[in-house]
CSV table of C-alpha atoms in Angstrom, one decimal:
chain,number,residue,atom,x,y,z
L,13,MET,CA,0.0,0.0,0.0
L,14,TRP,CA,2.9,2.3,0.7
L,15,SER,CA,4.0,2.3,-3.0
L,16,VAL,CA,0.4,3.0,-4.1
L,17,ALA,CA,0.2,5.9,-1.6
L,18,ARG,CA,3.5,7.3,-2.7
L,19,THR,CA,2.9,7.1,-6.4
L,20,SER,CA,-0.7,8.3,-6.2
L,21,GLY,CA,0.4,11.3,-4.1
L,22,MET,CA,3.0,12.3,-6.6
L,23,ILE,CA,0.7,11.9,-9.6
L,24,SER,CA,-2.0,13.9,-7.7
L,25,LEU,CA,0.5,16.8,-7.3
L,26,LEU,CA,1.3,16.7,-11.0
L,27,LEU,CA,-2.4,16.6,-12.0
L,28,LEU,CA,-3.2,19.3,-9.5
L,29,THR,CA,-0.4,21.4,-11.0
L,30,GLY,CA,-1.7,20.7,-14.5
L,31,THR,CA,-5.3,21.6,-13.4
L,32,LEU,CA,-4.1,24.9,-12.0
L,33,LEU,CA,-2.0,25.7,-15.0
L,34,VAL,CA,-4.8,25.1,-17.5
L,35,GLY,CA,-7.2,26.9,-15.3
L,36,ILE,CA,-5.0,30.0,-15.1
L,37,MET,CA,-4.3,29.9,-18.8
L,38,ALA,CA,-8.0,29.4,-19.8
L,39,ARG,CA,-9.2,32.1,-17.4
L,40,SER,CA,-6.7,34.6,-18.9
L,41,GLY,CA,-8.9,34.9,-22.0
L,42,ARG,CA,-5.9,34.5,-24.2
L,43,ALA,CA,-5.3,31.6,-26.5
L,44,PHE,CA,-2.4,29.3,-25.6
L,45,GLY,CA,-0.9,26.4,-27.5
L,46,GLY,CA,-3.5,27.0,-30.3
L,47,LEU,CA,-6.2,25.3,-28.1
L,48,SER,CA,-9.8,26.5,-28.3
L,49,ARG,CA,-11.7,27.6,-25.2
L,50,TYR,CA,-13.6,24.3,-25.4
L,51,THR,CA,-10.5,22.3,-25.4
L,52,GLN,CA,-9.0,24.3,-22.6
L,53,SER,CA,-12.1,23.7,-20.5
L,54,LEU,CA,-12.1,20.0,-21.4
L,55,LEU,CA,-8.5,19.7,-20.3
L,56,HIS,CA,-9.1,21.6,-17.1
L,57,ARG,CA,-12.1,19.3,-16.2
L,58,SER,CA,-10.2,16.1,-17.2
L,59,PHE,CA,-7.1,17.0,-15.1
L,60,SER,CA,-9.5,17.9,-12.2
L,61,LEU,CA,-11.3,14.6,-12.4
L,62,LEU,CA,-8.1,12.6,-12.7
L,63,CYS,CA,-6.7,14.5,-9.7
L,64,VAL,CA,-9.7,13.7,-7.6
L,65,ILE,CA,-9.4,10.0,-8.5
L,66,PHE,CA,-5.7,9.9,-7.6
L,67,VAL,CA,-6.2,11.9,-4.4
L,68,MET,CA,-8.9,9.4,-3.4
L,69,LEU,CA,-6.5,6.5,-4.2
L,70,HIS,CA,-3.8,8.3,-2.2
L,71,VAL,CA,-6.1,8.7,0.8
L,72,LEU,CA,-7.6,5.2,0.7
L,73,SER,CA,-4.2,3.5,0.3
L,74,LEU,CA,-3.0,5.5,3.4
L,75,LEU,CA,-6.0,4.3,5.3
L,76,ALA,CA,-5.1,0.7,4.4
L,77,ASP,CA,-1.4,1.1,5.2
L,78,SER,CA,-0.7,0.0,8.8
L,79,TYR,CA,2.5,2.2,9.0
L,80,ALA,CA,0.7,5.4,8.2
L,81,LYS,CA,-1.7,4.8,11.1
L,82,MET,CA,-4.3,7.0,9.4
L,83,GLN,CA,-7.9,6.9,10.6
L,84,ILE,CA,-11.1,8.0,8.9
L,85,ILE,CA,-11.3,11.0,11.2
L,86,ASP,CA,-7.9,12.2,9.9
L,87,ILE,CA,-9.4,12.7,6.4
L,88,PHE,CA,-11.9,15.2,7.7
L,89,VAL,CA,-10.3,16.8,10.8
L,90,PRO,CA,-6.9,18.2,10.2
L,91,PHE,CA,-3.8,17.9,12.5
L,92,LEU,CA,-5.0,14.9,14.5
L,93,GLY,CA,-3.0,12.2,12.8
L,94,ASP,CA,-0.3,10.1,14.5
L,95,TYR,CA,2.3,10.5,11.7
L,96,ARG,CA,3.6,14.0,11.3
L,97,PRO,CA,0.3,15.6,12.3
L,98,PHE,CA,1.1,19.1,11.1
L,99,TRP,CA,2.1,18.0,7.6
L,100,GLN,CA,-0.7,15.4,7.4
L,101,GLY,CA,-3.1,18.1,8.6
L,102,LEU,CA,-2.1,20.2,5.6
L,103,GLY,CA,-3.0,17.3,3.4
L,104,THR,CA,-6.4,17.1,5.1
L,105,VAL,CA,-7.0,20.9,4.6
L,106,SER,CA,-6.0,20.5,0.9
L,107,PHE,CA,-8.2,17.5,0.5
L,108,LEU,CA,-11.2,19.4,2.0
L,109,LEU,CA,-10.6,22.4,-0.3
L,110,MET,CA,-10.4,20.0,-3.2
L,111,ILE,CA,-13.7,18.5,-2.4
L,112,ALA,CA,-15.3,21.9,-2.0
L,113,ILE,CA,-13.8,23.0,-5.4
L,114,ALA,CA,-14.9,19.8,-7.1
L,115,LEU,CA,-18.5,20.1,-5.8
L,116,THR,CA,-18.8,23.7,-6.9
L,117,GLY,CA,-17.5,22.6,-10.3
L,118,LEU,CA,-20.2,20.0,-10.5
L,119,LEU,CA,-22.9,22.3,-9.1
L,120,ARG,CA,-21.8,25.4,-11.1
L,121,ARG,CA,-25.1,25.8,-12.9
L,122,HIS,CA,-27.1,25.8,-9.6
L,123,LEU,CA,-24.8,28.2,-7.8
L,124,GLY,CA,-24.5,31.9,-8.4
L,125,GLN,CA,-21.3,33.0,-10.3
L,126,ARG,CA,-20.1,34.8,-7.2
L,127,VAL,CA,-20.4,31.6,-5.0
L,128,PHE,CA,-18.8,29.5,-7.7
L,129,ARG,CA,-15.9,31.8,-8.3
L,130,GLY,CA,-15.3,32.5,-4.6
L,131,ILE,CA,-15.0,28.9,-3.7
L,132,HIS,CA,-13.1,28.0,-6.9
L,133,LEU,CA,-10.5,30.7,-6.2
L,134,THR,CA,-9.5,28.7,-3.1
L,135,ALA,CA,-7.5,26.5,-5.6
L,136,TYR,CA,-4.8,29.2,-5.3
L,137,LEU,CA,-4.7,28.4,-1.6
L,138,MET,CA,-5.1,24.6,-2.0
L,139,TRP,CA,-2.2,24.1,-4.3
L,140,PRO,CA,0.6,25.5,-2.1
L,141,ILE,CA,-0.9,23.7,0.9
L,142,ALA,CA,-0.7,20.4,-1.1
L,143,VAL,CA,2.9,21.2,-2.2
L,144,ALA,CA,3.8,21.9,1.5
L,145,HIS,CA,2.1,18.6,2.5
L,146,GLY,CA,4.1,16.7,0.0
L,147,LEU,CA,7.4,18.3,1.1
L,148,GLY,CA,6.6,17.8,4.8
L,149,THR,CA,5.3,14.3,4.9
L,150,GLY,CA,6.2,12.7,1.5
L,151,THR,CA,8.6,9.8,1.8
L,152,ASP,CA,10.4,11.0,-1.3
L,153,ALA,CA,10.5,14.7,-0.4
L,154,GLY,CA,14.3,14.5,0.4
L,155,THR,CA,15.2,13.0,-3.0
L,156,LEU,CA,16.7,15.1,-5.8
L,157,TRP,CA,14.0,14.0,-8.3
L,158,TYR,CA,11.2,15.0,-6.0
L,159,ARG,CA,12.7,18.4,-5.3
L,160,ILE,CA,13.3,19.0,-9.1
L,161,VAL,CA,9.7,18.1,-9.9
L,162,THR,CA,8.4,20.3,-7.1
L,163,VAL,CA,10.6,23.3,-8.1
L,164,ILE,CA,9.5,22.9,-11.8
L,165,SER,CA,5.9,22.7,-10.7
L,166,ILE,CA,6.3,25.9,-8.5
L,167,GLY,CA,8.1,27.7,-11.4
L,168,LEU,CA,5.4,26.8,-13.9
L,169,VAL,CA,2.5,27.9,-11.7
L,170,LEU,CA,4.4,31.2,-10.8
L,171,ALA,CA,5.1,31.8,-14.5
L,172,ALA,CA,1.5,31.2,-15.4
L,173,ALA,CA,0.2,33.5,-12.7
L,174,ILE,CA,2.7,36.3,-13.7
L,175,TRP,CA,1.7,35.7,-17.4
L,176,ARG,CA,-1.9,36.1,-16.5
L,177,LEU,CA,-1.3,39.3,-14.5
L,178,THR,CA,0.8,41.0,-17.1
L,179,ALA,CA,-0.2,44.4,-18.5
L,180,ASN,CA,-1.4,42.8,-21.7
L,181,TYR,CA,-3.8,40.5,-19.7
L,182,LEU,CA,-5.1,43.4,-17.7
L,183,ASP,CA,-5.7,45.4,-20.9
L,184,HIS,CA,-7.4,42.5,-22.5
L,185,SER,CA,-9.5,41.9,-19.4
L,186,ALA,CA,-10.6,45.5,-19.3
L,187,THR,CA,-11.5,45.3,-23.0
L,188,ARG,CA,-13.6,42.2,-22.5
L,189,ARG,CA,-15.4,43.8,-19.5
L,190,LEU,CA,-16.1,47.0,-21.5
L,191,ALA,CA,-17.4,44.9,-24.4
L,192,ARG,CA,-19.7,43.0,-22.1
L,193,GLU,CA,-21.1,46.3,-20.9
L,194,GLY,CA,-21.7,47.4,-24.4
L,195,VAL,CA,-19.0,50.0,-24.7
L,196,LYS,CA,-17.5,50.3,-28.2
L,197,LEU,CA,-13.8,50.8,-28.6
């Protein structure tokens, strides 16, 4: 079970990073990689679904692993675990945020845009918490390959966030907003 927990945790981090990257890029309103908005949305949802599946596999395999000593309550109440409670608690917080984000994604049509967006924006909080969880409790966190993957993930997300917030994006965003309001340029 330990190998499954380890592998699914790392895959989850990569999928979560991919989800965040595609979400940032798609939300920017600018084309990237020649992908249509539909394809961007499909990629975002596919990465998200796969991420949820792998996180569930990660959690369930840890519950089944006698060394991890994880109990069901540890999934829902952070910082109670026996094994590295702070770092495990960060995993719990990230997991709970992921569930909230996934549910709002599924219920988007029934929620107001403000509620959906407010909860969905917690992904910007969830991702660094998940990264910290992996660095603090991950068995491979001390290995060179894990650190390289983590640094690349952090670099990609930071680059995407900076790209989104560049002056061109802000100009484009203002143009879109004015167009929605019926102002001709």
